[in-house]
mmCIF file with all atom_site columns, C-alpha atoms in Angstrom:
data_model
loop_
_atom_site.group_PDB
_atom_site.id
_atom_site.type_symbol
_atom_site.label_atom_id
_atom_site.label_alt_id
_atom_site.label_comp_id
_atom_site.label_asym_id
_atom_site.label_entity_id
_atom_site.label_seq_id
_atom_site.pdbx_PDB_ins_code
_atom_site.Cartn_x
_atom_site.Cartn_y
_atom_site.Cartn_z
_atom_site.occupancy
_atom_site.B_iso_or_equiv
_atom_site.pdbx_formal_charge
_atom_site.auth_seq_id
_atom_site.auth_comp_id
_atom_site.auth_asym_id
_atom_site.auth_atom_id
_atom_site.pdbx_PDB_model_num
ATOM 1   C CA . SER A 1 1   ? 0.000   0.000  0.000   1.00 0.00 ? 1   SER A CA 1
ATOM 2   C CA . SER A 1 2   ? 1.272   3.475  -0.856  1.00 0.00 ? 2   SER A CA 1
ATOM 3   C CA . GLY A 1 3   ? -0.333  5.006  2.208   1.00 0.00 ? 3   GLY A CA 1
ATOM 4   C CA . ILE A 1 4   ? -2.657  7.158  0.140   1.00 0.00 ? 4   ILE A CA 1
ATOM 5   C CA . ASN A 1 5   ? -6.120  7.074  1.663   1.00 0.00 ? 5   ASN A CA 1
ATOM 6   C CA . ALA A 1 6   ? -8.088  9.406  -0.578  1.00 0.00 ? 6   ALA A CA 1
ATOM 7   C CA . GLU A 1 7   ? -11.750 10.115 -1.054  1.00 0.00 ? 7   GLU A CA 1
ATOM 8   C CA . TRP A 1 8   ? -12.376 10.012 -4.782  1.00 0.00 ? 8   TRP A CA 1
ATOM 9   C CA . PRO A 1 9   ? -15.239 12.314 -5.627  1.00 0.00 ? 9   PRO A CA 1
ATOM 10  C CA . LEU A 1 10  ? -16.221 11.349 -9.135  1.00 0.00 ? 10  LEU A CA 1
ATOM 11  C CA . ARG A 1 11  ? -17.377 14.241 -11.259 1.00 0.00 ? 11  ARG A CA 1
ATOM 12  C CA . PRO A 1 12  ? -19.575 13.869 -14.330 1.00 0.00 ? 12  PRO A CA 1
ATOM 13  C CA . GLY A 1 13  ? -17.435 15.358 -17.089 1.00 0.00 ? 13  GLY A CA 1
ATOM 14  C CA . THR A 1 14  ? -20.342 16.821 -18.993 1.00 0.00 ? 14  THR A CA 1
ATOM 15  C CA . THR A 1 15  ? -21.751 19.057 -16.248 1.00 0.00 ? 15  THR A CA 1
ATOM 16  C CA . CYS A 1 16  ? -19.076 19.892 -13.706 1.00 0.00 ? 16  CYS A CA 1
ATOM 17  C CA . TYR A 1 17  ? -16.613 21.733 -15.938 1.00 0.00 ? 17  TYR A CA 1
ATOM 18  C CA . VAL A 1 18  ? -16.751 25.494 -16.405 1.00 0.00 ? 18  VAL A CA 1
ATOM 19  C CA . ASN A 1 19  ? -14.367 27.297 -18.742 1.00 0.00 ? 19  ASN A CA 1
ATOM 20  C CA . ASP A 1 20  ? -12.513 30.566 -18.184 1.00 0.00 ? 20  ASP A CA 1
ATOM 21  C CA . GLY A 1 21  ? -15.013 33.394 -17.665 1.00 0.00 ? 21  GLY A CA 1
ATOM 22  C CA . GLY A 1 22  ? -17.748 30.988 -16.598 1.00 0.00 ? 22  GLY A CA 1
ATOM 23  C CA . ILE A 1 23  ? -20.152 30.900 -13.686 1.00 0.00 ? 23  ILE A CA 1
ATOM 24  C CA . ILE A 1 24  ? -19.933 28.740 -10.553 1.00 0.00 ? 24  ILE A CA 1
ATOM 25  C CA . ARG A 1 25  ? -23.491 28.205 -9.335  1.00 0.00 ? 25  ARG A CA 1
ATOM 26  C CA . TYR A 1 26  ? -23.941 28.425 -5.563  1.00 0.00 ? 26  TYR A CA 1
ATOM 27  C CA . PRO A 1 27  ? -26.302 25.496 -4.839  1.00 0.00 ? 27  PRO A CA 1
ATOM 28  C CA . SER A 1 28  ? -29.411 25.875 -2.718  1.00 0.00 ? 28  SER A CA 1
ATOM 29  C CA . ILE A 1 29  ? -28.479 22.739 -0.720  1.00 0.00 ? 29  ILE A CA 1
ATOM 30  C CA . SER A 1 30  ? -25.401 24.383 0.842   1.00 0.00 ? 30  SER A CA 1
ATOM 31  C CA . SER A 1 31  ? -24.595 27.398 2.969   1.00 0.00 ? 31  SER A CA 1
ATOM 32  C CA . ASP A 1 32  ? -20.813 26.822 3.101   1.00 0.00 ? 32  ASP A CA 1
ATOM 33  C CA . LEU A 1 33  ? -19.175 26.718 -0.347  1.00 0.00 ? 33  LEU A CA 1
ATOM 34  C CA . HIS A 1 34  ? -15.340 26.630 -0.482  1.00 0.00 ? 34  HIS A CA 1
ATOM 35  C CA . TYR A 1 35  ? -12.584 27.027 -3.091  1.00 0.00 ? 35  TYR A CA 1
ATOM 36  C CA . GLU A 1 36  ? -9.341  25.074 -3.534  1.00 0.00 ? 36  GLU A CA 1
ATOM 37  C CA . VAL A 1 37  ? -6.871  25.877 -6.332  1.00 0.00 ? 37  VAL A CA 1
ATOM 38  C CA . GLU A 1 38  ? -5.310  22.746 -7.822  1.00 0.00 ? 38  GLU A CA 1
ATOM 39  C CA . LEU A 1 39  ? -3.159  21.570 -10.694 1.00 0.00 ? 39  LEU A CA 1
ATOM 40  C CA . GLY A 1 40  ? -5.320  19.556 -13.085 1.00 0.00 ? 40  GLY A CA 1
ATOM 41  C CA . VAL A 1 41  ? -3.585  16.689 -14.876 1.00 0.00 ? 41  VAL A CA 1
ATOM 42  C CA . ILE A 1 42  ? -5.120  15.864 -18.269 1.00 0.00 ? 42  ILE A CA 1
ATOM 43  C CA . ILE A 1 43  ? -4.796  12.264 -19.385 1.00 0.00 ? 43  ILE A CA 1
ATOM 44  C CA . GLY A 1 44  ? -3.819  11.745 -23.022 1.00 0.00 ? 44  GLY A CA 1
ATOM 45  C CA . GLU A 1 45  ? -3.532  7.964  -23.257 1.00 0.00 ? 45  GLU A CA 1
ATOM 46  C CA . LYS A 1 46  ? -5.485  5.176  -21.565 1.00 0.00 ? 46  LYS A CA 1
ATOM 47  C CA . ALA A 1 47  ? -3.793  4.047  -18.348 1.00 0.00 ? 47  ALA A CA 1
ATOM 48  C CA . SER A 1 48  ? -4.601  0.923  -16.370 1.00 0.00 ? 48  SER A CA 1
ATOM 49  C CA . GLN A 1 49  ? -2.115  -0.731 -14.033 1.00 0.00 ? 49  GLN A CA 1
ATOM 50  C CA . VAL A 1 50  ? 0.690   1.528  -15.330 1.00 0.00 ? 50  VAL A CA 1
ATOM 51  C CA . SER A 1 51  ? 3.707   1.829  -13.017 1.00 0.00 ? 51  SER A CA 1
ATOM 52  C CA . GLU A 1 52  ? 4.751   5.118  -11.425 1.00 0.00 ? 52  GLU A CA 1
ATOM 53  C CA . ASP A 1 53  ? 7.908   5.307  -13.567 1.00 0.00 ? 53  ASP A CA 1
ATOM 54  C CA . LYS A 1 54  ? 5.851   5.104  -16.807 1.00 0.00 ? 54  LYS A CA 1
ATOM 55  C CA . ILE A 1 55  ? 2.581   6.870  -15.896 1.00 0.00 ? 55  ILE A CA 1
ATOM 56  C CA . MET A 1 56  ? 3.730   10.342 -16.974 1.00 0.00 ? 56  MET A CA 1
ATOM 57  C CA . ASN A 1 57  ? 3.877   9.039  -20.573 1.00 0.00 ? 57  ASN A CA 1
ATOM 58  C CA . HIS A 1 58  ? 0.060   8.962  -20.378 1.00 0.00 ? 58  HIS A CA 1
ATOM 59  C CA . VAL A 1 59  ? -0.252  12.670 -19.523 1.00 0.00 ? 59  VAL A CA 1
ATOM 60  C CA . ALA A 1 60  ? -1.205  15.023 -22.373 1.00 0.00 ? 60  ALA A CA 1
ATOM 61  C CA . GLY A 1 61  ? -1.044  18.216 -20.372 1.00 0.00 ? 61  GLY A CA 1
ATOM 62  C CA . TYR A 1 62  ? -2.254  20.284 -17.479 1.00 0.00 ? 62  TYR A CA 1
ATOM 63  C CA . THR A 1 63  ? -4.683  22.987 -16.480 1.00 0.00 ? 63  THR A CA 1
ATOM 64  C CA . ILE A 1 64  ? -5.318  25.272 -13.541 1.00 0.00 ? 64  ILE A CA 1
ATOM 65  C CA . ALA A 1 65  ? -8.495  24.248 -11.724 1.00 0.00 ? 65  ALA A CA 1
ATOM 66  C CA . VAL A 1 66  ? -10.725 25.104 -8.792  1.00 0.00 ? 66  VAL A CA 1
ATOM 67  C CA . ASP A 1 67  ? -12.026 22.253 -6.662  1.00 0.00 ? 67  ASP A CA 1
ATOM 68  C CA . VAL A 1 68  ? -15.347 23.634 -5.388  1.00 0.00 ? 68  VAL A CA 1
ATOM 69  C CA . THR A 1 69  ? -16.774 21.957 -2.278  1.00 0.00 ? 69  THR A CA 1
ATOM 70  C CA . CYS A 1 70  ? -19.943 22.236 -0.220  1.00 0.00 ? 70  CYS A CA 1
ATOM 71  C CA . ARG A 1 71  ? -18.065 22.040 3.070   1.00 0.00 ? 71  ARG A CA 1
ATOM 72  C CA . ASP A 1 72  ? -21.224 21.575 5.163   1.00 0.00 ? 72  ASP A CA 1
ATOM 73  C CA . ILE A 1 73  ? -22.324 18.628 3.034   1.00 0.00 ? 73  ILE A CA 1
ATOM 74  C CA . GLN A 1 74  ? -18.816 17.175 3.081   1.00 0.00 ? 74  GLN A CA 1
ATOM 75  C CA . GLU A 1 75  ? -18.809 17.281 6.896   1.00 0.00 ? 75  GLU A CA 1
ATOM 76  C CA . GLN A 1 76  ? -22.219 15.586 6.994   1.00 0.00 ? 76  GLN A CA 1
ATOM 77  C CA . CYS A 1 77  ? -20.940 12.868 4.649   1.00 0.00 ? 77  CYS A CA 1
ATOM 78  C CA . LYS A 1 78  ? -17.861 12.343 6.826   1.00 0.00 ? 78  LYS A CA 1
ATOM 79  C CA . LYS A 1 79  ? -20.024 11.938 9.933   1.00 0.00 ? 79  LYS A CA 1
ATOM 80  C CA . GLU A 1 80  ? -22.240 9.442  8.122   1.00 0.00 ? 80  GLU A CA 1
ATOM 81  C CA . ARG A 1 81  ? -19.160 7.710  6.656   1.00 0.00 ? 81  ARG A CA 1
ATOM 82  C CA . ILE A 1 82  ? -20.477 7.990  3.108   1.00 0.00 ? 82  ILE A CA 1
ATOM 83  C CA . PRO A 1 83  ? -18.696 9.205  -0.049  1.00 0.00 ? 83  PRO A CA 1
ATOM 84  C CA . TRP A 1 84  ? -18.319 12.968 -0.517  1.00 0.00 ? 84  TRP A CA 1
ATOM 85  C CA . THR A 1 85  ? -19.789 12.888 -4.018  1.00 0.00 ? 85  THR A CA 1
ATOM 86  C CA . MET A 1 86  ? -22.661 15.311 -3.298  1.00 0.00 ? 86  MET A CA 1
ATOM 87  C CA . ALA A 1 87  ? -20.223 17.777 -1.741  1.00 0.00 ? 87  ALA A CA 1
ATOM 88  C CA . LYS A 1 88  ? -17.947 17.935 -4.782  1.00 0.00 ? 88  LYS A CA 1
ATOM 89  C CA . CYS A 1 89  ? -19.725 16.757 -7.934  1.00 0.00 ? 89  CYS A CA 1
ATOM 90  C CA . LEU A 1 90  ? -22.466 19.326 -8.474  1.00 0.00 ? 90  LEU A CA 1
ATOM 91  C CA . ASP A 1 91  ? -22.810 21.178 -11.764 1.00 0.00 ? 91  ASP A CA 1
ATOM 92  C CA . THR A 1 92  ? -20.096 23.845 -12.268 1.00 0.00 ? 92  THR A CA 1
ATOM 93  C CA . PHE A 1 93  ? -17.958 22.509 -9.388  1.00 0.00 ? 93  PHE A CA 1
ATOM 94  C CA . CYS A 1 94  ? -14.793 21.982 -11.447 1.00 0.00 ? 94  CYS A CA 1
ATOM 95  C CA . PRO A 1 95  ? -13.868 25.257 -13.144 1.00 0.00 ? 95  PRO A CA 1
ATOM 96  C CA . VAL A 1 96  ? -10.816 24.785 -15.365 1.00 0.00 ? 96  VAL A CA 1
ATOM 97  C CA . GLY A 1 97  ? -8.458  26.982 -17.326 1.00 0.00 ? 97  GLY A CA 1
ATOM 98  C CA . ASN A 1 98  ? -6.987  26.356 -20.736 1.00 0.00 ? 98  ASN A CA 1
ATOM 99  C CA . PHE A 1 99  ? -5.081  23.216 -21.765 1.00 0.00 ? 99  PHE A CA 1
ATOM 100 C CA . VAL A 1 100 ? -1.310  23.518 -21.309 1.00 0.00 ? 100 VAL A CA 1
ATOM 101 C CA . SER A 1 101 ? 0.986   21.011 -23.027 1.00 0.00 ? 101 SER A CA 1
ATOM 102 C CA . SER A 1 102 ? 2.939   18.687 -20.756 1.00 0.00 ? 102 SER A CA 1
ATOM 103 C CA . SER A 1 103 ? 6.157   20.161 -22.193 1.00 0.00 ? 103 SER A CA 1
ATOM 104 C CA . GLU A 1 104 ? 5.267   23.577 -20.672 1.00 0.00 ? 104 GLU A CA 1
ATOM 105 C CA . ILE A 1 105 ? 4.791   22.409 -17.059 1.00 0.00 ? 105 ILE A CA 1
ATOM 106 C CA . ASP A 1 106 ? 7.096   20.742 -14.545 1.00 0.00 ? 106 ASP A CA 1
ATOM 107 C CA . PRO A 1 107 ? 4.603   18.862 -12.342 1.00 0.00 ? 107 PRO A CA 1
ATOM 108 C CA . PHE A 1 108 ? 7.266   18.626 -9.632  1.00 0.00 ? 108 PHE A CA 1
ATOM 109 C CA . ASN A 1 109 ? 7.716   22.427 -9.443  1.00 0.00 ? 109 ASN A CA 1
ATOM 110 C CA . THR A 1 110 ? 4.656   24.419 -10.551 1.00 0.00 ? 110 THR A CA 1
ATOM 111 C CA . GLU A 1 111 ? 3.401   27.535 -8.813  1.00 0.00 ? 111 GLU A CA 1
ATOM 112 C CA . LEU A 1 112 ? -0.359  27.786 -8.124  1.00 0.00 ? 112 LEU A CA 1
ATOM 113 C CA . VAL A 1 113 ? -2.170  31.038 -7.255  1.00 0.00 ? 113 VAL A CA 1
ATOM 114 C CA . LEU A 1 114 ? -5.761  31.854 -6.276  1.00 0.00 ? 114 LEU A CA 1
ATOM 115 C CA . LYS A 1 115 ? -7.128  35.337 -5.671  1.00 0.00 ? 115 LYS A CA 1
ATOM 116 C CA . LEU A 1 116 ? -10.612 35.957 -4.327  1.00 0.00 ? 116 LEU A CA 1
ATOM 117 C CA . ASN A 1 117 ? -11.949 39.401 -5.253  1.00 0.00 ? 117 ASN A CA 1
ATOM 118 C CA . ASN A 1 118 ? -8.350  40.470 -6.082  1.00 0.00 ? 118 ASN A CA 1
ATOM 119 C CA . GLU A 1 119 ? -7.012  39.359 -2.668  1.00 0.00 ? 119 GLU A CA 1
ATOM 120 C CA . LEU A 1 120 ? -4.362  36.636 -2.645  1.00 0.00 ? 120 LEU A CA 1
ATOM 121 C CA . LYS A 1 121 ? -5.761  33.629 -0.753  1.00 0.00 ? 121 LYS A CA 1
ATOM 122 C CA . GLN A 1 122 ? -3.683  30.680 -1.966  1.00 0.00 ? 122 GLN A CA 1
ATOM 123 C CA . HIS A 1 123 ? -0.102  30.583 -3.204  1.00 0.00 ? 123 HIS A CA 1
ATOM 124 C CA . GLY A 1 124 ? 1.763   27.303 -3.288  1.00 0.00 ? 124 GLY A CA 1
ATOM 125 C CA . ASN A 1 125 ? 3.925   24.999 -5.328  1.00 0.00 ? 125 ASN A CA 1
ATOM 126 C CA . THR A 1 126 ? 3.517   21.381 -6.394  1.00 0.00 ? 126 THR A CA 1
ATOM 127 C CA . LYS A 1 127 ? 6.984   20.653 -4.970  1.00 0.00 ? 127 LYS A CA 1
ATOM 128 C CA . ASP A 1 128 ? 5.348   20.937 -1.530  1.00 0.00 ? 128 ASP A CA 1
ATOM 129 C CA . MET A 1 129 ? 2.577   18.401 -2.220  1.00 0.00 ? 129 MET A CA 1
ATOM 130 C CA . ILE A 1 130 ? 2.331   15.370 0.049   1.00 0.00 ? 130 ILE A CA 1
ATOM 131 C CA . PHE A 1 131 ? 2.126   13.026 -2.964  1.00 0.00 ? 131 PHE A CA 1
ATOM 132 C CA . SER A 1 132 ? 3.780   13.667 -6.324  1.00 0.00 ? 132 SER A CA 1
ATOM 133 C CA . VAL A 1 133 ? 1.754   13.694 -9.537  1.00 0.00 ? 133 VAL A CA 1
ATOM 134 C CA . PRO A 1 134 ? 3.203   10.332 -10.660 1.00 0.00 ? 134 PRO A CA 1
ATOM 135 C CA . SER A 1 135 ? 2.437   8.668  -7.327  1.00 0.00 ? 135 SER A CA 1
ATOM 136 C CA . LEU A 1 136 ? -1.169  9.975  -7.379  1.00 0.00 ? 136 LEU A CA 1
ATOM 137 C CA . LEU A 1 137 ? -1.708  8.817  -10.958 1.00 0.00 ? 137 LEU A CA 1
ATOM 138 C CA . GLU A 1 138 ? -0.122  5.424  -10.283 1.00 0.00 ? 138 GLU A CA 1
ATOM 139 C CA . TYR A 1 139 ? -2.337  4.898  -7.245  1.00 0.00 ? 139 TYR A CA 1
ATOM 140 C CA . ILE A 1 140 ? -5.512  5.899  -9.063  1.00 0.00 ? 140 ILE A CA 1
ATOM 141 C CA . ASN A 1 141 ? -4.811  3.888  -12.231 1.00 0.00 ? 141 ASN A CA 1
ATOM 142 C CA . ARG A 1 142 ? -4.084  0.829  -10.115 1.00 0.00 ? 142 ARG A CA 1
ATOM 143 C CA . HIS A 1 143 ? -7.810  0.859  -9.221  1.00 0.00 ? 143 HIS A CA 1
ATOM 144 C CA . ILE A 1 144 ? -9.554  2.989  -11.882 1.00 0.00 ? 144 ILE A CA 1
ATOM 145 C CA . THR A 1 145 ? -8.703  3.033  -15.591 1.00 0.00 ? 145 THR A CA 1
ATOM 146 C CA . LEU A 1 146 ? -7.799  6.538  -16.740 1.00 0.00 ? 146 LEU A CA 1
ATOM 147 C CA . LEU A 1 147 ? -9.022  7.545  -20.198 1.00 0.00 ? 147 LEU A CA 1
ATOM 148 C CA . PRO A 1 148 ? -8.008  10.324 -22.591 1.00 0.00 ? 148 PRO A CA 1
ATOM 149 C CA . GLY A 1 149 ? -9.582  13.578 -21.463 1.00 0.00 ? 149 GLY A CA 1
ATOM 150 C CA . ASP A 1 150 ? -9.872  12.596 -17.801 1.00 0.00 ? 150 ASP A CA 1
ATOM 151 C CA . VAL A 1 151 ? -8.812  15.413 -15.472 1.00 0.00 ? 151 VAL A CA 1
ATOM 152 C CA . ILE A 1 152 ? -7.228  14.512 -12.133 1.00 0.00 ? 152 ILE A CA 1
ATOM 153 C CA . LEU A 1 153 ? -6.972  17.225 -9.479  1.00 0.00 ? 153 LEU A CA 1
ATOM 154 C CA . THR A 1 154 ? -3.841  16.890 -7.375  1.00 0.00 ? 154 THR A CA 1
ATOM 155 C CA . GLY A 1 155 ? -4.320  18.678 -4.058  1.00 0.00 ? 155 GLY A CA 1
ATOM 156 C CA . THR A 1 156 ? -4.320  22.239 -2.793  1.00 0.00 ? 156 THR A CA 1
ATOM 157 C CA . PRO A 1 157 ? -1.997  24.550 -0.877  1.00 0.00 ? 157 PRO A CA 1
ATOM 158 C CA . GLU A 1 158 ? -3.082  26.118 2.399   1.00 0.00 ? 158 GLU A CA 1
ATOM 159 C CA . GLY A 1 159 ? -5.529  28.990 2.290   1.00 0.00 ? 159 GLY A CA 1
ATOM 160 C CA . VAL A 1 160 ? -8.741  27.164 1.374   1.00 0.00 ? 160 VAL A CA 1
ATOM 161 C CA . GLY A 1 161 ? -11.735 29.311 2.219   1.00 0.00 ? 161 GLY A CA 1
ATOM 162 C CA . PRO A 1 162 ? -15.385 30.221 1.746   1.00 0.00 ? 162 PRO A CA 1
ATOM 163 C CA . LEU A 1 163 ? -17.160 31.597 -1.319  1.00 0.00 ? 163 LEU A CA 1
ATOM 164 C CA . SER A 1 164 ? -20.141 33.921 -1.517  1.00 0.00 ? 164 SER A CA 1
ATOM 165 C CA . ARG A 1 165 ? -22.486 34.876 -4.319  1.00 0.00 ? 165 ARG A CA 1
ATOM 166 C CA . GLY A 1 166 ? -20.936 37.735 -6.276  1.00 0.00 ? 166 GLY A CA 1
ATOM 167 C CA . ASP A 1 167 ? -17.335 36.614 -5.682  1.00 0.00 ? 167 ASP A CA 1
ATOM 168 C CA . GLU A 1 168 ? -14.749 36.591 -8.450  1.00 0.00 ? 168 GLU A CA 1
ATOM 169 C CA . ILE A 1 169 ? -12.091 33.858 -8.404  1.00 0.00 ? 169 ILE A CA 1
ATOM 170 C CA . TYR A 1 170 ? -8.824  34.299 -10.292 1.00 0.00 ? 170 TYR A CA 1
ATOM 171 C CA . VAL A 1 171 ? -6.511  31.284 -10.600 1.00 0.00 ? 171 VAL A CA 1
ATOM 172 C CA . ALA A 1 172 ? -3.148  31.027 -12.313 1.00 0.00 ? 172 ALA A CA 1
ATOM 173 C CA . ILE A 1 173 ? -0.025  29.119 -13.032 1.00 0.00 ? 173 ILE A CA 1
ATOM 174 C CA . PRO A 1 174 ? 1.994   32.364 -13.277 1.00 0.00 ? 174 PRO A CA 1
ATOM 175 C CA . ASN A 1 175 ? 3.444   33.127 -16.712 1.00 0.00 ? 175 ASN A CA 1
ATOM 176 C CA . VAL A 1 176 ? 1.733   30.026 -18.134 1.00 0.00 ? 176 VAL A CA 1
ATOM 177 C CA . THR A 1 177 ? -2.075  30.210 -17.851 1.00 0.00 ? 177 THR A CA 1
ATOM 178 C CA . GLU A 1 178 ? -4.830  31.943 -15.887 1.00 0.00 ? 178 GLU A CA 1
ATOM 179 C CA . ALA A 1 179 ? -8.604  31.886 -15.584 1.00 0.00 ? 179 ALA A CA 1
ATOM 180 C CA . THR A 1 180 ? -11.368 33.861 -13.887 1.00 0.00 ? 180 THR A CA 1
ATOM 181 C CA . PHE A 1 181 ? -14.733 32.611 -12.632 1.00 0.00 ? 181 PHE A CA 1
ATOM 182 C CA . HIS A 1 182 ? -17.754 34.251 -11.004 1.00 0.00 ? 182 HIS A CA 1
ATOM 183 C CA . VAL A 1 183 ? -19.979 32.859 -8.246  1.00 0.00 ? 183 VAL A CA 1
ATOM 184 C CA . GLU A 1 184 ? -23.751 33.301 -8.628  1.00 0.00 ? 184 GLU A CA 1
#
């Protein structure tokens, strides 16, 4: 065992994604919506049971992403010991930036930034992640086949916080890509 004990919220790819400039809908079932900036890894080639030393050959590129979570629902799910799916998989809960080729990003040393209403809230680097991108992908593809177009979010730096209707979220991999989203 690699020691990774992750909750895997599965997101329906057709409804959760929002592109740059898009709207994050604040759901009526929650009163505690949170943001988390993350590096999104975009799979380019099918991967099943691929070893950690070869898994990066299956990556097409990257994106900047926001992992949106209904924190109150997540806490309820934790207490009931049920999957967090309803806390993380609602429509518009995975805003993503533009595709960036794997040759433009070093997944071991990539800066991530999130500003909320022009105030810096999160600033971190993938070099500080608990698990590296290859180890995350190897662990996941050991249990779940990864297909071209799948997006895997990798974890967030400190500074996670609440969202309100009317907020503007700016996320970036500085000097590489950026995106802005609005909460309604």
